[in-house]
CSV table of C-alpha atoms in Angstrom, one decimal:
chain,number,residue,atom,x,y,z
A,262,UNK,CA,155.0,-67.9,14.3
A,263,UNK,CA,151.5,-68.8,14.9
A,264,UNK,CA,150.5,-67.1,12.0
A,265,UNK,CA,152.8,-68.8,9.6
A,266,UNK,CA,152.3,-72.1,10.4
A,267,UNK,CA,148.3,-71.8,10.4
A,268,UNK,CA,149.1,-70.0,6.3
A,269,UNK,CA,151.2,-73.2,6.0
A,270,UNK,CA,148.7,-75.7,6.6
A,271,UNK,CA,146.9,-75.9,3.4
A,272,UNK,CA,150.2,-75.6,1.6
A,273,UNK,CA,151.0,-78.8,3.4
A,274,UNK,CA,147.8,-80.3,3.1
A,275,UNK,CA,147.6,-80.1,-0.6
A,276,UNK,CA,151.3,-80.8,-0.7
A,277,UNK,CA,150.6,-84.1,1.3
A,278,UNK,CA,147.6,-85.2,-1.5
A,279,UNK,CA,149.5,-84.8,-4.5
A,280,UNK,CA,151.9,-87.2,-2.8
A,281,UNK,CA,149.4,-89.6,-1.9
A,282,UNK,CA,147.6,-89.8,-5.7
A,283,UNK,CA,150.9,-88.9,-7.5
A,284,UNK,CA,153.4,-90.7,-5.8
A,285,UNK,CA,152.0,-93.3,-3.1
A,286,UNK,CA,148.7,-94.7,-5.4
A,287,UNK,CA,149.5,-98.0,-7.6
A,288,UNK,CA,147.6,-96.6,-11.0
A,289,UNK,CA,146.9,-100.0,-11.9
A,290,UNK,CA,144.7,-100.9,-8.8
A,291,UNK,CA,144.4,-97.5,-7.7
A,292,UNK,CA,145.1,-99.0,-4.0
A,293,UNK,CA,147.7,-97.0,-2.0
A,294,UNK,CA,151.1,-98.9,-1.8
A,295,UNK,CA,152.1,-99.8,1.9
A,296,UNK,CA,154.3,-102.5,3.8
A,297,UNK,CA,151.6,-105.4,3.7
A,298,UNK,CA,152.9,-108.2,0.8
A,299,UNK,CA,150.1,-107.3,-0.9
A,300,UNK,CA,150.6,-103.7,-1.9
A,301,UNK,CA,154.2,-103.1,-1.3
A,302,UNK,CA,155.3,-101.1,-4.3
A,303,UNK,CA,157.6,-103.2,-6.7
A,304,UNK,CA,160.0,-101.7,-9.5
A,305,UNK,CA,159.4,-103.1,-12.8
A,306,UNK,CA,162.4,-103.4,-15.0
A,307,UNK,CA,161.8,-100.9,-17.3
A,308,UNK,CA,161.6,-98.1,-14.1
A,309,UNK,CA,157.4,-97.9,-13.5
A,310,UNK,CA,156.1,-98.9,-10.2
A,311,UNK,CA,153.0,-101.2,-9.2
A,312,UNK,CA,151.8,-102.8,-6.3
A,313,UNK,CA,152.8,-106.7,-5.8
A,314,UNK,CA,149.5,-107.7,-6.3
A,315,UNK,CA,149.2,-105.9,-9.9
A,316,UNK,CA,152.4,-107.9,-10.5
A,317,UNK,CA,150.8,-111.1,-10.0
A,318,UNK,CA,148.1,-110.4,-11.7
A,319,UNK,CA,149.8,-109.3,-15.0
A,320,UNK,CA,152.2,-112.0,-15.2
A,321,UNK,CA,151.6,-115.0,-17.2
A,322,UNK,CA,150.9,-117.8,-14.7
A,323,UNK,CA,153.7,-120.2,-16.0
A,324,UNK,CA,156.3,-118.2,-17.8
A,325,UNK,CA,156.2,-115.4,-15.3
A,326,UNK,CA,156.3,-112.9,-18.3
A,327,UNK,CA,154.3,-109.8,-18.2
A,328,UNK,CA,154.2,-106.5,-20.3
A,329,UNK,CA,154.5,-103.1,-18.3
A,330,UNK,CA,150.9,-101.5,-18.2
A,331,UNK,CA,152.5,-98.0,-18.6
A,332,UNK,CA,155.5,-98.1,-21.6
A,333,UNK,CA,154.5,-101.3,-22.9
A,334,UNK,CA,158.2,-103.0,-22.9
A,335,UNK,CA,158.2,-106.7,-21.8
A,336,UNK,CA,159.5,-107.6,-18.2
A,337,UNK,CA,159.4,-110.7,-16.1
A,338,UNK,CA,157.2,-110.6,-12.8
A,339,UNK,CA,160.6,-112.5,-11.2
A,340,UNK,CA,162.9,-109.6,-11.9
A,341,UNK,CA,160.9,-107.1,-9.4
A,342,UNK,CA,162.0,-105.8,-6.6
A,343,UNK,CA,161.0,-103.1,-3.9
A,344,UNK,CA,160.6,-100.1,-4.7
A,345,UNK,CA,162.2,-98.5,-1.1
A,346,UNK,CA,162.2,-94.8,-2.2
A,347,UNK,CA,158.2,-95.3,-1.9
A,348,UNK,CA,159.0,-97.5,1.1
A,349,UNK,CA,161.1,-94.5,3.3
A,350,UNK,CA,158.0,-92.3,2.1
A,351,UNK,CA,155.7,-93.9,3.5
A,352,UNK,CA,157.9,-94.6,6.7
A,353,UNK,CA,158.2,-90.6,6.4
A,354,UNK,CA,154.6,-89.3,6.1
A,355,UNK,CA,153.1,-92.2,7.9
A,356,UNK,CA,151.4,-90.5,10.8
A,357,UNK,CA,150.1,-88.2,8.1
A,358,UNK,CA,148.9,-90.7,5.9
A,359,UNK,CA,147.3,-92.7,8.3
A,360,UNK,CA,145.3,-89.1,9.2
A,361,UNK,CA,144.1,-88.2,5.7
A,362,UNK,CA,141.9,-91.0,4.8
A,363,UNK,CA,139.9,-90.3,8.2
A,364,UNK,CA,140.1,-86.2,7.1
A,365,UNK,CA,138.8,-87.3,3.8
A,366,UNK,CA,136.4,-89.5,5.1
A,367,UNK,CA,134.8,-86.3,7.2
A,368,UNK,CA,134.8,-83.7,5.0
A,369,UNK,CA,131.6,-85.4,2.4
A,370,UNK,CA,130.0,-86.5,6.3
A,371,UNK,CA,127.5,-83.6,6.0
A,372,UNK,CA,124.2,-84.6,5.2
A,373,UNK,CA,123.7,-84.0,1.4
A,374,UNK,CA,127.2,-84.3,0.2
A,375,UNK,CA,128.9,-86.4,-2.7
A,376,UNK,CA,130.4,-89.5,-1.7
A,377,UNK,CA,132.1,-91.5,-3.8
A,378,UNK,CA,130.8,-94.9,-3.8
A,379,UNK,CA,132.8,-97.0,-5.9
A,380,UNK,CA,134.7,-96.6,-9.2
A,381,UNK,CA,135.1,-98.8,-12.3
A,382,UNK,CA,137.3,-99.2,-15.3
A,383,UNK,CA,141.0,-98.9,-14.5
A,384,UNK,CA,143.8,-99.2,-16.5
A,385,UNK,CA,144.3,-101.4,-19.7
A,386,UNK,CA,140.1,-101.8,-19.2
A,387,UNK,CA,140.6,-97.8,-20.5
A,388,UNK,CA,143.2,-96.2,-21.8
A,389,UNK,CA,143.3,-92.3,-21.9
A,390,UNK,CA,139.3,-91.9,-22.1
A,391,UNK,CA,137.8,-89.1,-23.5
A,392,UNK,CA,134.2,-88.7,-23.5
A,393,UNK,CA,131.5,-90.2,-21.4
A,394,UNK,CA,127.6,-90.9,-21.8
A,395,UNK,CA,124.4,-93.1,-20.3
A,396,UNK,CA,121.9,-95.1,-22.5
A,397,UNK,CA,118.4,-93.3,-21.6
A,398,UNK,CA,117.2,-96.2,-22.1
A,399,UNK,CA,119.3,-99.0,-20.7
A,400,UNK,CA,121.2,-97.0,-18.3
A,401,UNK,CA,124.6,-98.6,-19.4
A,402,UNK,CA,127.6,-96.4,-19.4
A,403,UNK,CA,129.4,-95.8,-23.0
A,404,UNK,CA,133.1,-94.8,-22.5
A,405,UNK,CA,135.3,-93.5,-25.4
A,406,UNK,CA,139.1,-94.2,-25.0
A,407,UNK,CA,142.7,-94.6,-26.8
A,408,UNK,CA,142.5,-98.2,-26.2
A,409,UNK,CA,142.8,-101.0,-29.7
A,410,UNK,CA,138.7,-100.7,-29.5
A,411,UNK,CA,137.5,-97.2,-29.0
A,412,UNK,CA,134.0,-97.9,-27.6
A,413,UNK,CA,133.5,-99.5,-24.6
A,414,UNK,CA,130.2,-100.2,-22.9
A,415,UNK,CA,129.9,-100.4,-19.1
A,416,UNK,CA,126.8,-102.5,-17.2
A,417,UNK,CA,125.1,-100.7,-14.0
A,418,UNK,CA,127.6,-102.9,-12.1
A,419,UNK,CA,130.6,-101.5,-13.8
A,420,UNK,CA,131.5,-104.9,-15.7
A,421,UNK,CA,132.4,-104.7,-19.5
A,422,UNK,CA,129.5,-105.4,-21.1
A,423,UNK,CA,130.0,-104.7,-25.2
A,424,UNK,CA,133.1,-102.7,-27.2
A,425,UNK,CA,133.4,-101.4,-30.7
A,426,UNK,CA,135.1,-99.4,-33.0
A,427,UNK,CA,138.7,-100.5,-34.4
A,428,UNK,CA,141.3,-97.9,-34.0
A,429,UNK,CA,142.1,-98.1,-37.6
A,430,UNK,CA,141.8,-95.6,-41.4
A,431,UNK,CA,139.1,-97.3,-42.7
A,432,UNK,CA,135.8,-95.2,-42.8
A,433,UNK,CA,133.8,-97.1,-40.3
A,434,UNK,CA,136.9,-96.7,-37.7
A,435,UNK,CA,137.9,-94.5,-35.4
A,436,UNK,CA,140.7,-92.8,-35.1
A,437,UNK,CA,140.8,-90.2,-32.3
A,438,UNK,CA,137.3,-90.5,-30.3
A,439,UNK,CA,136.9,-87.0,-28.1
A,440,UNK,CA,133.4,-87.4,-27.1
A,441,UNK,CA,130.3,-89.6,-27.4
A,442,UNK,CA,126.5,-89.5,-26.7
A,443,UNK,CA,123.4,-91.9,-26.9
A,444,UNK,CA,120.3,-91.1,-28.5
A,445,UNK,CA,116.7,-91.6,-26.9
A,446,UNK,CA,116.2,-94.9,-29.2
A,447,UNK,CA,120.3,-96.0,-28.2
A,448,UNK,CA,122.3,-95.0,-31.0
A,449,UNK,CA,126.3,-94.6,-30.0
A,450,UNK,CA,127.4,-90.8,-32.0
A,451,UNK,CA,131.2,-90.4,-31.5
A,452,UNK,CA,133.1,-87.6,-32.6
A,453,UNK,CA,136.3,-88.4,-34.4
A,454,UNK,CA,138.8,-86.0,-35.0
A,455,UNK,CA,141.4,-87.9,-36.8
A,456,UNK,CA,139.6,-87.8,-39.7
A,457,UNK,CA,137.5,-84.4,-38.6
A,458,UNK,CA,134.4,-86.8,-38.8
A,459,UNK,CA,131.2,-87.8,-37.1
A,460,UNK,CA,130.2,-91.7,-36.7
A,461,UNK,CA,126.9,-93.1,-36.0
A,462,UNK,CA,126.8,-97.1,-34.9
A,463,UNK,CA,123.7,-98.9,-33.4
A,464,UNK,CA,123.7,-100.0,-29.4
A,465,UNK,CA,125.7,-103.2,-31.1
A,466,UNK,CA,128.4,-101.3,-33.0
A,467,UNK,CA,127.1,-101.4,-36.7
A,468,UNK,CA,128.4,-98.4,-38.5
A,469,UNK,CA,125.0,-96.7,-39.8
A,470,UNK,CA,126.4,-93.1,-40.5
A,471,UNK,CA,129.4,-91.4,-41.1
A,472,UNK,CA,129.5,-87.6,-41.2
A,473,UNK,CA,131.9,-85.9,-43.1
A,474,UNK,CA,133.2,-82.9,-44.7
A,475,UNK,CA,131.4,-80.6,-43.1
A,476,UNK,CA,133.7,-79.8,-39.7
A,477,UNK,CA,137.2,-78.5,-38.8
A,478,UNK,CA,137.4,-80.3,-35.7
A,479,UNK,CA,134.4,-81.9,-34.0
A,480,UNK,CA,134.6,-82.0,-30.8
A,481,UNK,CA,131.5,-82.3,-27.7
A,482,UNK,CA,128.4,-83.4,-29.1
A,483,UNK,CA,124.9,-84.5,-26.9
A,484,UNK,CA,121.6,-85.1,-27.2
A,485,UNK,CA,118.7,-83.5,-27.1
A,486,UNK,CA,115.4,-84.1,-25.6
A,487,UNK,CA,114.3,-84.1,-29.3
A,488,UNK,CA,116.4,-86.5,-30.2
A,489,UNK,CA,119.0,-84.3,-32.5
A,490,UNK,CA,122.7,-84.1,-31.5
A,491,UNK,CA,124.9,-80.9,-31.2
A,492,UNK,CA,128.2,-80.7,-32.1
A,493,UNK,CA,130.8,-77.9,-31.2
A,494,UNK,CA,133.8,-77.4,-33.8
A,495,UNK,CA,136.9,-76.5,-31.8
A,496,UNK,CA,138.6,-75.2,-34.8
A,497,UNK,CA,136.1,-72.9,-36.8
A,498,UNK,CA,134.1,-72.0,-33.3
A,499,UNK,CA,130.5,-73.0,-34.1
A,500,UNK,CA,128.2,-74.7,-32.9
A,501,UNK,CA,125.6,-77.1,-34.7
A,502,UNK,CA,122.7,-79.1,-34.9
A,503,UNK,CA,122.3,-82.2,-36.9
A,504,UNK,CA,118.6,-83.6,-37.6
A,505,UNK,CA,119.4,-87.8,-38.5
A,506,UNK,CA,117.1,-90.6,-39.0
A,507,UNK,CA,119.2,-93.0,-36.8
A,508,UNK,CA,117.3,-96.3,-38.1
A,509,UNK,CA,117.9,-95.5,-41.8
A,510,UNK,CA,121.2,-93.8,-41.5
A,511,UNK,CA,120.3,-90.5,-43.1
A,512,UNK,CA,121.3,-86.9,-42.5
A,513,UNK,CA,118.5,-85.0,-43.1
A,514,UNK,CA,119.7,-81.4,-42.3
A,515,UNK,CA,122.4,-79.4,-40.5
A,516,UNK,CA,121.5,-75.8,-39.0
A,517,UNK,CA,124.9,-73.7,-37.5
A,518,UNK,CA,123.3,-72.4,-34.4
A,519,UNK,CA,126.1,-70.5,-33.4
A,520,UNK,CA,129.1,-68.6,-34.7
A,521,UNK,CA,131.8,-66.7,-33.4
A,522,UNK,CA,132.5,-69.3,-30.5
A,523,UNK,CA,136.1,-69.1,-29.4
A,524,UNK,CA,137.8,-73.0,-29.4
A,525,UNK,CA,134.2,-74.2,-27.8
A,526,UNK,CA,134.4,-78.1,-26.9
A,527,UNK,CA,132.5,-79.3,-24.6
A,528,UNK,CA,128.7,-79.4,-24.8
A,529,UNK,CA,125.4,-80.0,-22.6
A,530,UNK,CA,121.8,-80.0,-22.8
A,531,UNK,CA,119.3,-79.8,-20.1
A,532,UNK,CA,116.6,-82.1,-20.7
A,533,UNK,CA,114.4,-79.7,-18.7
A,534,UNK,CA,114.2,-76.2,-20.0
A,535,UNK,CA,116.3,-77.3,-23.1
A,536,UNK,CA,119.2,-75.0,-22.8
A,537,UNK,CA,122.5,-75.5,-24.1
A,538,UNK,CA,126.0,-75.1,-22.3
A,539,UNK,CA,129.4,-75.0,-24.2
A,540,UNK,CA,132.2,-74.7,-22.7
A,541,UNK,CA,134.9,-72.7,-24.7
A,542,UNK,CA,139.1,-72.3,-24.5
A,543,UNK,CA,139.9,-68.8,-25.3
A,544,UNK,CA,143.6,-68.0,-25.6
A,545,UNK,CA,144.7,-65.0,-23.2
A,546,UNK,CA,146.5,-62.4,-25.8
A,547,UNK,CA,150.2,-61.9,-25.4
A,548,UNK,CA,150.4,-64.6,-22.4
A,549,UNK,CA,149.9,-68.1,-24.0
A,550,UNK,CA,147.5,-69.1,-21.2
A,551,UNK,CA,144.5,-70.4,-22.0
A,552,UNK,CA,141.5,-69.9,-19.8
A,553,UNK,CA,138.2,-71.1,-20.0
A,554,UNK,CA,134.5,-69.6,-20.0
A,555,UNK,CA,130.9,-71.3,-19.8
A,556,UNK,CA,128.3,-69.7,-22.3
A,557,UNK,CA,124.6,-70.6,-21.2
A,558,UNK,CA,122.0,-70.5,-24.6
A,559,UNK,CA,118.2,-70.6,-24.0
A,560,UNK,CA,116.6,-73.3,-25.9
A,561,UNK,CA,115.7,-69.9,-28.7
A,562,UNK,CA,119.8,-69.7,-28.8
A,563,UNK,CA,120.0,-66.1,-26.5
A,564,UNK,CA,122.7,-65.9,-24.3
A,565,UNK,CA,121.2,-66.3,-20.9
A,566,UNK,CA,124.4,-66.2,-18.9
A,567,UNK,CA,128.2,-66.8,-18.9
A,568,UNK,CA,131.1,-66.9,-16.5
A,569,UNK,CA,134.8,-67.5,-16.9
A,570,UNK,CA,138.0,-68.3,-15.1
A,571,UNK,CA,138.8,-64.8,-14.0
A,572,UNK,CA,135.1,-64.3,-12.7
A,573,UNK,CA,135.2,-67.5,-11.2
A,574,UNK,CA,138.3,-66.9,-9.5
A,575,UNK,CA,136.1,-64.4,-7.4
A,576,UNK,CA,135.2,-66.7,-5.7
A,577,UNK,CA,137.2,-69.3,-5.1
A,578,UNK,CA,141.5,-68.4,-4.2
A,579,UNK,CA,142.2,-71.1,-6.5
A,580,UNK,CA,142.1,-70.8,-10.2
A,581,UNK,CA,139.5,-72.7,-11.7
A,582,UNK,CA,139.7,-74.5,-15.0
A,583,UNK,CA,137.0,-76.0,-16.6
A,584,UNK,CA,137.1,-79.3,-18.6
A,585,UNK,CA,133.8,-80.5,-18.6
A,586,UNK,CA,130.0,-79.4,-18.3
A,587,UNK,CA,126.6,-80.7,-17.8
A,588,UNK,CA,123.1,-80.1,-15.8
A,589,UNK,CA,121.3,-81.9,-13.1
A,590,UNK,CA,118.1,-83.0,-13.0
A,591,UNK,CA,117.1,-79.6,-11.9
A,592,UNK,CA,118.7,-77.7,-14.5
A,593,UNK,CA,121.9,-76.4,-12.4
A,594,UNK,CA,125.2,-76.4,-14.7
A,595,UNK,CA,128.2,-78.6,-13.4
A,596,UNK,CA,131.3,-78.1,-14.6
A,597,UNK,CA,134.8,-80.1,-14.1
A,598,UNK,CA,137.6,-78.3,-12.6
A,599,UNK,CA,141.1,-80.1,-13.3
A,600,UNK,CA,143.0,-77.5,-11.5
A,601,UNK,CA,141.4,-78.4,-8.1
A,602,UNK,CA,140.8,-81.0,-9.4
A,603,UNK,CA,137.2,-81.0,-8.4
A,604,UNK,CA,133.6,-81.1,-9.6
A,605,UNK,CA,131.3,-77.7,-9.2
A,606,UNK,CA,128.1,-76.6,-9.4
A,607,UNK,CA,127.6,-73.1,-10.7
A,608,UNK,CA,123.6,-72.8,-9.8
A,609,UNK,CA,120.9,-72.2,-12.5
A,610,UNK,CA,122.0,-70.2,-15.6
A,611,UNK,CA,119.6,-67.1,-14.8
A,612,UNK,CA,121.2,-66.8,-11.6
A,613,UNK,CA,124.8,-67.2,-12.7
A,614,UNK,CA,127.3,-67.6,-10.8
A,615,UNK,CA,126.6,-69.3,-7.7
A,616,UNK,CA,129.4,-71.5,-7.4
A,617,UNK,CA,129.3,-74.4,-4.8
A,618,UNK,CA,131.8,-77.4,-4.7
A,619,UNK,CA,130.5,-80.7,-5.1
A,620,UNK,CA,133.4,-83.1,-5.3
A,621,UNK,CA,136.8,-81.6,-3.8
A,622,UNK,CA,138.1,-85.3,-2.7
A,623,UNK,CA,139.1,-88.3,-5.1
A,624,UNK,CA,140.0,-86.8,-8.2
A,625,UNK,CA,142.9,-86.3,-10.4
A,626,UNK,CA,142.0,-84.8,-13.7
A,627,UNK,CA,137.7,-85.3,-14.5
A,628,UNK,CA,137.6,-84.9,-18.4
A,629,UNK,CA,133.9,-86.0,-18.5
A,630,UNK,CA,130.5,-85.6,-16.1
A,631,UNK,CA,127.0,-87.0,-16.0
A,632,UNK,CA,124.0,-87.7,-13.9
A,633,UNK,CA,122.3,-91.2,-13.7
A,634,UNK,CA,118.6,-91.6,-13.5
A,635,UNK,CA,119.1,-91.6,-9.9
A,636,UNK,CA,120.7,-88.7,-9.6
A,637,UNK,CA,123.9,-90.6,-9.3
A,638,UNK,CA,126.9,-88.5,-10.6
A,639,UNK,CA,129.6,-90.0,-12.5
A,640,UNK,CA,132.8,-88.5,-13.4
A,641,UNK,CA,135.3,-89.8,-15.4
A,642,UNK,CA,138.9,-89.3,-14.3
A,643,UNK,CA,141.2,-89.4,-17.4
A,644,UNK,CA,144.5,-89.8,-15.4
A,645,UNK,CA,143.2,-92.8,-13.2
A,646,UNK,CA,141.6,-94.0,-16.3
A,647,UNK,CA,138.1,-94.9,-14.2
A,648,UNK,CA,134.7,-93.7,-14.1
A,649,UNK,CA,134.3,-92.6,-10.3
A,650,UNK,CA,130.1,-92.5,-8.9
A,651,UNK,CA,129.5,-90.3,-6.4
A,652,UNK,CA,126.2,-90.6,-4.4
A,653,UNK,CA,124.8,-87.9,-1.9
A,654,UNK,CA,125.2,-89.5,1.4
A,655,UNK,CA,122.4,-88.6,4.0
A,656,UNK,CA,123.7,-90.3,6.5
């Protein structure tokens, strides 16, 4: 009996976090509902649930009118009411609840670990984001999402700074943004695949390039120390590197540097022995599952070192699945996990695999990963629509 209920716990315990992110969190705020006036949980008209305080702060000050954040449909912040199958939750798992913040407030309390610190964006501010990247220079955050402009610009304090990019068919718009990156002199590249195109626009959002014809499906793209950009192509499984005179708008040359890549999308360089990461999709024959491997280049393109879900599943009892890579400062390769979700380092490419979590708290599904100047991590969560910083904590 013992026995059981000590194998039950962690089937609980992860049982009682998806309730708390899926079911007990206002995605508008991303504050957990409760019975204060505040945050009790309130049913729109058109079904979707926020917190009171959401309410108040979509409707329109006079008319009361407000537009769900979610579906879009017009409702009137008068019409609301409780939402009391939240409400007999929370009655239910109360003790619970009122135990897991603490439990997740432990776990980072080693010295060394990932905190996270505070998080920015939030819906309608982003809208199913995509792709993440830093200004070298300026150290401002540059978001790519599904909302009317496609670029948005972040300053260090996580306030909207700048946005660009009309979601629109003419040439200089963009239609489906999967990924960004900045250049060393703070040109914005964007990978667009709903024309299968490339876009350069200066720090301001000038169009000064736009790349097409030449990929399937462009998908990650990054920087390198040299200041050229890779690009993976989902759909032909290559990966290239483009040689551009940013200022003048001019392609000077494209080299493939690798072929034979299967569904490769996202891509990262380390700015300090110059290797390159992808991270491909393979589909599983016969099953329909699709699994995913890192491939580790030297900065000569030889395959240094690679790992997948399978051989990651070694050694973890959870299946990974990777949706994101980068490097630290030190030239360890992070990836993304949305199955854990979590964020994990995999150690240095010649010593491949040693996997060590980073982030197993916080997250719903990271898309996108980087590290600040200061060593900062951020992550950006796709289904809470934020950009999450995680500090270590020495405390």
């Amino acid at each position: 009996m013992g026995a059981e209920a000590s194998g039950s716990r962690p089937e609980l315990q992860e049982l009682m976090r998806e309730a708390e992110i899926s079911l007990l969190e206002c995605k508008v705020c991303f504050e957990r509902f409760g019975h204060r006036q505040q945050r009790r949980p309130r049913n729109l008209s058109c079904g979707h649930v926020v917190c009171l305080a959401c309410v108040a702060a979509l409707a329109h000050p006079r008319t009361l009118a407000l537009e769900c954040p979610f579906c879009r449909r017009a409702c009137r912040g008068c019409d609301t009411s409780d939402c009391l199958p939240v409400l007999h939750l929370i009655e239910l798992l109360g003790s619970a609840l009122r135990q897991s913040p603490a439990a997740h407030r432990a776990a980072p309390s080693a010295p060394g670990a990932l905190t996270c610190h505070h998080a920015f964006g939030g819906w309608g501010t982003l809208v199913n984001p995509t792709g993440l990247a830093l200004c070298p220079k300026t150290g401002r955050v540059v978001v790519v999402h599904d909302g009317k402009r496609r670029v948005k610009i972040f300053d260090s304090g996580g306030g909207c700074a700048h946005q660009f990019g009309e979601k629109g068919d003419a040439a200089q718009d963009i239609r489906y943004p999967v990924d960004v990156t900045v250049t060393n002199d703070c040109h914005v590249v964007v990978t667009d695949a709903g024309d299968r195109s490339i876009k350069v626009f200066d720090f301001f959002g000038q169009i000064k390039l736009v790349i097409g014809g030449q990929f399937s499906l462009p998908w990650g793209v990054e920087t390198t120390p040299q200041n050229g950009i890779v690009v993976t192509d989902a759909e032909v499984g290559s990966l290239h590197l483009l040689d551009v005179d940013f200022p003048e708008g001019v392609l000077r040359r494209t080299e493939r540097l690798q072929a034979h890549l299967c569904n490769p999308r996202g891509v990262a360089v380390s700015w300090l022995t110059g290797a390159i990461a992808v991270l491909e999709h393979p589909l599983a024959l016969g099953s329909g599952v699709c699994s995913t491997r890192v491939k580790v280049f030297s900065s000569s393109m030889q395959l240094v070192s690679q790992v997948d879900t399978f051989g990651l599943s070694l050694y973890f009892p959870s299946k990974i699945t990777a949706s994101a890579v980068t490097f630290d400062h030190q030239g360890n390769v992070i990836v993304a996990d949305t199955s854990g979700p979590a964020v994990l380092c995999l150690g240095k490419p010649e010593e491949f695999p040693v996997p060590k979590p980073m982030v197993t708290h916080g997250l719903s599904h990271p898309v996108a990963l980087t590290f600040t100047k200061e060593n900062s991590l951020l992550v950006l969560d796709t289904a809470s629509h934020s950009i999450k910083v995680y500090k270590v904590d020495w405390g």
